[in-house]
Amino acid sequence: MASRNGVAQRGAVKLDRPVSFRTSSFKSRLPPSQSPGNGSAVRRSSPALFGSAGSKDDHAVPGRVRVAVRLRPRNAEEMVADADFADCVELQPELKRLKLRKNNWDLDTYEFDDVLTEYASQKRVYEVVAKPVVESVLDGYNGTVMAYGQTGTGKTFTLGRLGEEDTSDRGIMVRSMEDILADISPETDSISVSYLQLYMETLQDLLDPTNDNIPIVEDPRTGDVSVPGATIVEIKDQHSFLELLRCGEAHRIAANTKLNTESSRSHAILMVQVKRSVLGREDDVSSENGDPSHLTKPFKPLVRKSKLVVVDLAGSERIQKSGSEGHMLEEAKCINLSLSALGKCINSLAENSAHVPFRDSKLTRLLRDSFGGSARTSLIVTIGPSPRHRGETASTILFGQRAMKVENMLKIKEEFDYKSLSRKLEIQVDKLIAENERQHKAFEDEVERINLEAQKRISEVERNFADALEKERLKCQMDYMEAVKELEEKLVSNQKPNHCLVDGKWNGEGPGLSVSKEATELQELLQNEIDLRKMAEEELKNLKGQLGLYTQSEAGGDAEIFKLHKLLEEEAQQKKKLEEEIIILRSQLLQSNFEAEQMRRCLDRDGSGNGFTGLDSSMPPVRNSYPKDIGNGQKAPVSTLFEQVGLQKILSLLESEDANVRIHAVKVVANLAAEEANQKRIVEAGGLTSLLMLLRSFEDETVRRVAAGAIANLAMNAEANQELIMAQGGISLLATTAADADDAQTLRMVAGAIANLCGNDKLQTKLRSEGGIKALLGIVRCGHPDVLSQVARGIANFAKCESRACTQGMKSGRSLLIQDGALPWIVQNANDEAAPIRRHIELALCHLAQHEVNAKDMISGGALWELVRISRDCSREDIRSLAHRTLNSSPTFRAEMRRLRIDY
């Protein structure tokens, strides 16, 4: 009898297998085959090489499910009962080979990725089976470690042992968390854990026993499986993780059977979510026209989200051997059914079957990503040595052999960290604002200093000039008074007698001589006055010259003031440019915040809604897409931008000569219009008129797209806004834009705006007369599902308003939609694959069919068959009931169905 030590047989040939990952424990070799002449049949799994070409995704890496087998040593009962019998298996670990004894002379040989003897330590089991998967999880891939085997063969010991008494007994769960905590950074990375059990096809929370019926949710787009109702615990250290495992094990259901005193009666699933931050490369921000901006976008932070799933399956058992009865018998049936469903899925994957029955069991739904998905999967099958359980051992070995044929496509789960990028942009904006305020304050202080200095110099010049002028005036006045006084004295002296009697005789030459002398003196005085006058005129001329000098000095001061005013104007223009740049940065900050939220909404949404999401590709945001509060009480970026800049300032930038500024301004207005609280203020400030002017006058595709989205948001609910849009020719402008545009996003914006207007009862006739319905039908040329969804919504809104008007007696005659030729398109797309398009068109058909006057047109157009289908197969109860009532209430439809022998 061959020993368990696994001595290599002669003629064995080693075939190396390519290595896929960084760790040496991923190196495995195909074991040698025996020669056919020795009576042993060698069975191999299909070799799926890691890193081989021909993957379906450029970012996916092929990775086969790796399977290791572990032998449990004999227990006390087996040592007594099987003392005279050899083990049913023989291990050859160096050849990665196992031999299963069929009888005393014949053996079946099986090859695995690793073969672990009963003496293998827990550390070696972890390094061989789980450590490569843990390293892959740390690199950003999903990973699964699972234990399968007969009850009592050591699955829970291998995976969930805590090692409280002996640290060397620590299982895969504990050792995996030790490696994860040692590799991550607490500042930037995070770990969260959920611990569940699948008991009798019911998913229960081991951390919260009251949560005993957790739903399983599948993403219809990506196929990812999640359990949103499970308790999620953030893990900071190993101690908290061990407490979590103790809590979970205390709530796990176990029972005493003949095969195992502590037999697990449920499948335990440990889910470890790892979120790691990675830095991307930097690049420059480019403007809309392709010119690089002087602003530099910060690093692109990336987040890698990976998941490690550790599954401790309940043991398969035969009722005759385990002795289960009563409630334990029902538990055993559920365990065996779920394991059977898992085996069927693995068989289908191994045989490349077109259909894999994942939905047969909740266990297979939870493990959908582990087998045939994008996870790195490692399976350890545990067996016992007892020959009494040879059948169960053979079944376990064959399960592992089939699992080795399953190949997964490994993908890194990576996405942008928009929150980190938003924080970086906020810091940059705050720095620019602070720097601008400092420069503005310094500039104002310098201008004030120059003004004060100029005023001081001008005052000093004026004061000196006034003092000099006053001195000269006083001097001239004194000279004039002295001259007048002298003349008065001479005049008085001249009035005295000019002759005197001397010795009784006249002394003099007579009156004539006296007068002549007096005249001569007067002439002399007159000449003196003339000289004084000339001197005064010269002095006055000198004073005027000095006054001219002072005037020139004052003119020089005015020139300096003019220069200061010019400098002030230049600084004001520079300030205006800085304000525009700040607005651009704020709009970019707003765009980053919105993209993060919208990525999550796009992944979760089921079809397109009534709003328009994202600022990606210059698209306006959905209405109320920003919450009023973000984080811990902070205002949303739109409200912050609104308060700091002001609505009038933002609207004025719509007319900026800089195309880049104008584009960012219309994006900001579109984001403001997405919030209902801002819409009234935007309309009152003339924002709606400005947006319509942009549609009318600008050819730029981005401006027209964002403007149309903003108009759609303004026309969402307010009837006053809708009537104002119609009054200012908005529907004609939207129709013209739809006719000229080829871009799917622009057509989606325009279709959404017209669809919102179609929901107003008062605008039906005017909307149709100005070409609104024709514009909607023209937009269908695009063929994009999101665009067609908006077109279908508009037609449904119009049909609903028409139906309401006819019911109220406000309208009669054929539908305007039928008159404009919309019925063929409606019938053609009534059973569209896209749920939003189909739902809107089904509603439109039901509303059109409610009025007898439309019945003949709908029968001739083939709409009757669609109405019958809707009444039978529609997924929505309200639409199905509406179609049923409509068909029953219409005599024309009932007669036609009798004629066509349609059972209804």
PDB file of N, CA and C in Angstrom, residues 192-199 201-208 211-219 223-233 267-273 307-311 361-369 604:
ATOM      1  N   SER A 192     -14.487  47.708   5.378  1.00  0.00           N
ATOM      2  CA  SER A 192     -15.786  47.470   5.996  1.00  0.00           C
ATOM      3  C   SER A 192     -16.140  45.995   5.825  1.00  0.00           C
ATOM      4  N   VAL A 193     -16.849  45.443   6.816  1.00  0.00           N
ATOM      5  CA  VAL A 193     -17.101  44.001   6.875  1.00  0.00           C
ATOM      6  C   VAL A 193     -18.587  43.752   7.132  1.00  0.00           C
ATOM      7  N   SER A 194     -19.136  42.753   6.432  1.00  0.00           N
ATOM      8  CA  SER A 194     -20.468  42.216   6.720  1.00  0.00           C
ATOM      9  C   SER A 194     -20.327  40.712   6.942  1.00  0.00           C
ATOM     10  N   TYR A 195     -21.128  40.150   7.851  1.00  0.00           N
ATOM     11  CA  TYR A 195     -21.036  38.726   8.182  1.00  0.00           C
ATOM     12  C   TYR A 195     -22.457  38.160   8.133  1.00  0.00           C
ATOM     13  N   LEU A 196     -22.697  37.230   7.195  1.00  0.00           N
ATOM     14  CA  LEU A 196     -24.042  36.722   6.941  1.00  0.00           C
ATOM     15  C   LEU A 196     -24.058  35.194   7.026  1.00  0.00           C
ATOM     16  N   GLN A 197     -25.253  34.631   7.133  1.00  0.00           N
ATOM     17  CA  GLN A 197     -25.431  33.188   7.010  1.00  0.00           C
ATOM     18  C   GLN A 197     -26.665  32.917   6.145  1.00  0.00           C
ATOM     19  N   LEU A 198     -26.567  31.891   5.309  1.00  0.00           N
ATOM     20  CA  LEU A 198     -27.687  31.443   4.487  1.00  0.00           C
ATOM     21  C   LEU A 198     -28.274  30.204   5.147  1.00  0.00           C
ATOM     22  N   TYR A 199     -29.411  30.372   5.805  1.00  0.00           N
ATOM     23  CA  TYR A 199     -30.024  29.290   6.589  1.00  0.00           C
ATOM     24  C   TYR A 199     -31.391  28.979   5.998  1.00  0.00           C
ATOM     25  N   GLU A 201     -32.388  28.706   2.934  1.00  0.00           N
ATOM     26  CA  GLU A 201     -32.689  29.621   1.818  1.00  0.00           C
ATOM     27  C   GLU A 201     -33.166  30.992   2.294  1.00  0.00           C
ATOM     28  N   THR A 202     -32.753  31.386   3.486  1.00  0.00           N
ATOM     29  CA  THR A 202     -33.032  32.723   4.004  1.00  0.00           C
ATOM     30  C   THR A 202     -31.710  33.358   4.409  1.00  0.00           C
ATOM     31  N   LEU A 203     -31.443  34.569   3.891  1.00  0.00           N
ATOM     32  CA  LEU A 203     -30.188  35.253   4.173  1.00  0.00           C
ATOM     33  C   LEU A 203     -30.355  36.068   5.455  1.00  0.00           C
ATOM     34  N   GLN A 204     -29.526  35.751   6.475  1.00  0.00           N
ATOM     35  CA  GLN A 204     -29.648  36.360   7.792  1.00  0.00           C
ATOM     36  C   GLN A 204     -28.346  37.064   8.149  1.00  0.00           C
ATOM     37  N   ASP A 205     -28.494  38.099   9.010  1.00  0.00           N
ATOM     38  CA  ASP A 205     -27.348  38.907   9.443  1.00  0.00           C
ATOM     39  C   ASP A 205     -26.825  38.348  10.756  1.00  0.00           C
ATOM     40  N   LEU A 206     -25.580  37.861  10.759  1.00  0.00           N
ATOM     41  CA  LEU A 206     -24.984  37.312  11.976  1.00  0.00           C
ATOM     42  C   LEU A 206     -24.627  38.396  12.977  1.00  0.00           C
ATOM     43  N   LEU A 207     -24.501  39.675  12.531  1.00  0.00           N
ATOM     44  CA  LEU A 207     -24.183  40.769  13.441  1.00  0.00           C
ATOM     45  C   LEU A 207     -25.443  41.409  14.013  1.00  0.00           C
ATOM     46  N   ASP A 208     -26.603  41.122  13.431  1.00  0.00           N
ATOM     47  CA  ASP A 208     -27.880  41.655  13.907  1.00  0.00           C
ATOM     48  C   ASP A 208     -28.941  40.568  13.724  1.00  0.00           C
ATOM     49  N   ASN A 211     -32.322  41.021  11.965  1.00  0.00           N
ATOM     50  CA  ASN A 211     -32.356  41.221  10.514  1.00  0.00           C
ATOM     51  C   ASN A 211     -32.224  39.847   9.850  1.00  0.00           C
ATOM     52  N   ASP A 212     -33.354  39.138   9.765  1.00  0.00           N
ATOM     53  CA  ASP A 212     -33.310  37.722   9.384  1.00  0.00           C
ATOM     54  C   ASP A 212     -33.869  37.422   8.003  1.00  0.00           C
ATOM     55  N   ASN A 213     -34.063  38.432   7.171  1.00  0.00           N
ATOM     56  CA  ASN A 213     -34.540  38.176   5.797  1.00  0.00           C
ATOM     57  C   ASN A 213     -34.006  39.269   4.880  1.00  0.00           C
ATOM     58  N   ILE A 214     -32.718  39.176   4.559  1.00  0.00           N
ATOM     59  CA  ILE A 214     -32.044  40.216   3.768  1.00  0.00           C
ATOM     60  C   ILE A 214     -32.250  39.918   2.284  1.00  0.00           C
ATOM     61  N   PRO A 215     -32.704  40.894   1.497  1.00  0.00           N
ATOM     62  CA  PRO A 215     -32.877  40.656   0.056  1.00  0.00           C
ATOM     63  C   PRO A 215     -31.546  40.683  -0.689  1.00  0.00           C
ATOM     64  N   ILE A 216     -31.508  39.981  -1.810  1.00  0.00           N
ATOM     65  CA  ILE A 216     -30.342  39.989  -2.709  1.00  0.00           C
ATOM     66  C   ILE A 216     -30.710  40.826  -3.930  1.00  0.00           C
ATOM     67  N   VAL A 217     -29.902  41.852  -4.234  1.00  0.00           N
ATOM     68  CA  VAL A 217     -30.199  42.783  -5.324  1.00  0.00           C
ATOM     69  C   VAL A 217     -29.149  42.605  -6.417  1.00  0.00           C
ATOM     70  N   GLU A 218     -29.613  42.475  -7.646  1.00  0.00           N
ATOM     71  CA  GLU A 218     -28.722  42.345  -8.801  1.00  0.00           C
ATOM     72  C   GLU A 218     -28.857  43.577  -9.680  1.00  0.00           C
ATOM     73  N   ASP A 219     -27.721  44.150 -10.063  1.00  0.00           N
ATOM     74  CA  ASP A 219     -27.722  45.292 -10.976  1.00  0.00           C
ATOM     75  C   ASP A 219     -28.046  44.785 -12.380  1.00  0.00           C
ATOM     76  N   GLY A 223     -24.804  43.301 -13.636  1.00  0.00           N
ATOM     77  CA  GLY A 223     -24.912  41.964 -13.079  1.00  0.00           C
ATOM     78  C   GLY A 223     -24.304  41.806 -11.701  1.00  0.00           C
ATOM     79  N   ASP A 224     -23.796  42.913 -11.097  1.00  0.00           N
ATOM     80  CA  ASP A 224     -23.203  42.831  -9.770  1.00  0.00           C
ATOM     81  C   ASP A 224     -24.283  42.516  -8.744  1.00  0.00           C
ATOM     82  N   VAL A 225     -23.892  41.694  -7.744  1.00  0.00           N
ATOM     83  CA  VAL A 225     -24.815  41.267  -6.692  1.00  0.00           C
ATOM     84  C   VAL A 225     -24.460  42.008  -5.411  1.00  0.00           C
ATOM     85  N   SER A 226     -25.476  42.539  -4.710  1.00  0.00           N
ATOM     86  CA  SER A 226     -25.257  43.243  -3.456  1.00  0.00           C
ATOM     87  C   SER A 226     -26.354  42.872  -2.473  1.00  0.00           C
ATOM     88  N   VAL A 227     -26.050  43.091  -1.180  1.00  0.00           N
ATOM     89  CA  VAL A 227     -27.021  42.845  -0.102  1.00  0.00           C
ATOM     90  C   VAL A 227     -27.168  44.143   0.685  1.00  0.00           C
ATOM     91  N   PRO A 228     -28.003  45.065   0.210  1.00  0.00           N
ATOM     92  CA  PRO A 228     -28.061  46.413   0.816  1.00  0.00           C
ATOM     93  C   PRO A 228     -28.587  46.426   2.237  1.00  0.00           C
ATOM     94  N   GLY A 229     -29.273  45.385   2.676  1.00  0.00           N
ATOM     95  CA  GLY A 229     -29.825  45.401   4.027  1.00  0.00           C
ATOM     96  C   GLY A 229     -28.887  44.879   5.093  1.00  0.00           C
ATOM     97  N   ALA A 230     -27.682  44.429   4.717  1.00  0.00           N
ATOM     98  CA  ALA A 230     -26.766  43.829   5.690  1.00  0.00           C
ATOM     99  C   ALA A 230     -26.082  44.900   6.530  1.00  0.00           C
ATOM    100  N   THR A 231     -25.734  44.520   7.773  1.00  0.00           N
ATOM    101  CA  THR A 231     -24.984  45.420   8.650  1.00  0.00           C
ATOM    102  C   THR A 231     -23.553  45.547   8.144  1.00  0.00           C
ATOM    103  N   ILE A 232     -23.061  46.786   8.085  1.00  0.00           N
ATOM    104  CA  ILE A 232     -21.699  47.061   7.612  1.00  0.00           C
ATOM    105  C   ILE A 232     -20.923  47.688   8.763  1.00  0.00           C
ATOM    106  N   VAL A 233     -19.769  47.103   9.109  1.00  0.00           N
ATOM    107  CA  VAL A 233     -18.954  47.566  10.230  1.00  0.00           C
ATOM    108  C   VAL A 233     -17.592  48.004   9.698  1.00  0.00           C
ATOM    109  N   HIS A 267     -24.724  28.143   5.631  1.00  0.00           N
ATOM    110  CA  HIS A 267     -23.540  28.621   4.906  1.00  0.00           C
ATOM    111  C   HIS A 267     -23.164  29.992   5.462  1.00  0.00           C
ATOM    112  N   ALA A 268     -21.919  30.164   5.903  1.00  0.00           N
ATOM    113  CA  ALA A 268     -21.456  31.455   6.431  1.00  0.00           C
ATOM    114  C   ALA A 268     -20.712  32.214   5.338  1.00  0.00           C
ATOM    115  N   ILE A 269     -21.040  33.506   5.200  1.00  0.00           N
ATOM    116  CA  ILE A 269     -20.408  34.346   4.167  1.00  0.00           C
ATOM    117  C   ILE A 269     -19.838  35.585   4.830  1.00  0.00           C
ATOM    118  N   LEU A 270     -18.520  35.753   4.797  1.00  0.00           N
ATOM    119  CA  LEU A 270     -17.844  36.954   5.291  1.00  0.00           C
ATOM    120  C   LEU A 270     -17.490  37.830   4.094  1.00  0.00           C
ATOM    121  N   MET A 271     -17.998  39.079   4.061  1.00  0.00           N
ATOM    122  CA  MET A 271     -17.725  40.007   2.957  1.00  0.00           C
ATOM    123  C   MET A 271     -16.858  41.150   3.484  1.00  0.00           C
ATOM    124  N   VAL A 272     -15.676  41.314   2.894  1.00  0.00           N
ATOM    125  CA  VAL A 272     -14.738  42.370   3.286  1.00  0.00           C
ATOM    126  C   VAL A 272     -14.612  43.344   2.111  1.00  0.00           C
ATOM    127  N   GLN A 273     -15.077  44.586   2.317  1.00  0.00           N
ATOM    128  CA  GLN A 273     -14.994  45.619   1.282  1.00  0.00           C
ATOM    129  C   GLN A 273     -13.740  46.448   1.546  1.00  0.00           C
ATOM    130  N   LYS A 307     -13.494  43.524  -3.253  1.00  0.00           N
ATOM    131  CA  LYS A 307     -14.266  42.778  -2.258  1.00  0.00           C
ATOM    132  C   LYS A 307     -13.676  41.387  -2.097  1.00  0.00           C
ATOM    133  N   LEU A 308     -13.458  41.001  -0.848  1.00  0.00           N
ATOM    134  CA  LEU A 308     -13.017  39.639  -0.513  1.00  0.00           C
ATOM    135  C   LEU A 308     -14.200  38.923   0.132  1.00  0.00           C
ATOM    136  N   VAL A 309     -14.574  37.776  -0.450  1.00  0.00           N
ATOM    137  CA  VAL A 309     -15.676  36.972   0.071  1.00  0.00           C
ATOM    138  C   VAL A 309     -15.105  35.637   0.546  1.00  0.00           C
ATOM    139  N   VAL A 310     -15.312  35.342   1.821  1.00  0.00           N
ATOM    140  CA  VAL A 310     -14.869  34.071   2.400  1.00  0.00           C
ATOM    141  C   VAL A 310     -16.132  33.268   2.736  1.00  0.00           C
ATOM    142  N   VAL A 311     -16.279  32.088   2.119  1.00  0.00           N
ATOM    143  CA  VAL A 311     -17.505  31.307   2.220  1.00  0.00           C
ATOM    144  C   VAL A 311     -17.190  29.978   2.906  1.00  0.00           C
ATOM    145  N   SER A 361     -30.803  29.024  -6.694  1.00  0.00           N
ATOM    146  CA  SER A 361     -30.583  29.079  -5.255  1.00  0.00           C
ATOM    147  C   SER A 361     -30.001  30.432  -4.886  1.00  0.00           C
ATOM    148  N   LYS A 362     -30.271  30.878  -3.659  1.00  0.00           N
ATOM    149  CA  LYS A 362     -29.678  32.133  -3.199  1.00  0.00           C
ATOM    150  C   LYS A 362     -28.168  31.998  -3.051  1.00  0.00           C
ATOM    151  N   LEU A 363     -27.678  30.791  -2.764  1.00  0.00           N
ATOM    152  CA  LEU A 363     -26.236  30.593  -2.655  1.00  0.00           C
ATOM    153  C   LEU A 363     -25.561  30.862  -3.993  1.00  0.00           C
ATOM    154  N   THR A 364     -26.106  30.322  -5.081  1.00  0.00           N
ATOM    155  CA  THR A 364     -25.498  30.546  -6.401  1.00  0.00           C
ATOM    156  C   THR A 364     -25.641  31.985  -6.848  1.00  0.00           C
ATOM    157  N   ARG A 365     -26.724  32.659  -6.439  1.00  0.00           N
ATOM    158  CA  ARG A 365     -26.849  34.086  -6.768  1.00  0.00           C
ATOM    159  C   ARG A 365     -25.769  34.896  -6.067  1.00  0.00           C
ATOM    160  N   LEU A 366     -25.489  34.573  -4.810  1.00  0.00           N
ATOM    161  CA  LEU A 366     -24.441  35.294  -4.084  1.00  0.00           C
ATOM    162  C   LEU A 366     -23.057  35.029  -4.663  1.00  0.00           C
ATOM    163  N   LEU A 367     -22.841  33.820  -5.204  1.00  0.00           N
ATOM    164  CA  LEU A 367     -21.513  33.449  -5.726  1.00  0.00           C
ATOM    165  C   LEU A 367     -21.417  33.617  -7.233  1.00  0.00           C
ATOM    166  N   ARG A 368     -22.298  34.416  -7.807  1.00  0.00           N
ATOM    167  CA  ARG A 368     -22.309  34.587  -9.273  1.00  0.00           C
ATOM    168  C   ARG A 368     -21.008  35.189  -9.787  1.00  0.00           C
ATOM    169  N   ASP A 369     -20.426  36.121  -9.019  1.00  0.00           N
ATOM    170  CA  ASP A 369     -19.173  36.742  -9.447  1.00  0.00           C
ATOM    171  C   ASP A 369     -17.978  35.838  -9.206  1.00  0.00           C
ATOM    172  N   ASP A 604     -27.422  53.528 -10.839  1.00  0.00           N
ATOM    173  CA  ASP A 604     -28.621  53.011 -10.184  1.00  0.00           C
ATOM    174  C   ASP A 604     -29.889  53.265 -10.965  1.00  0.00           C
TER     175      ASP A 604
END
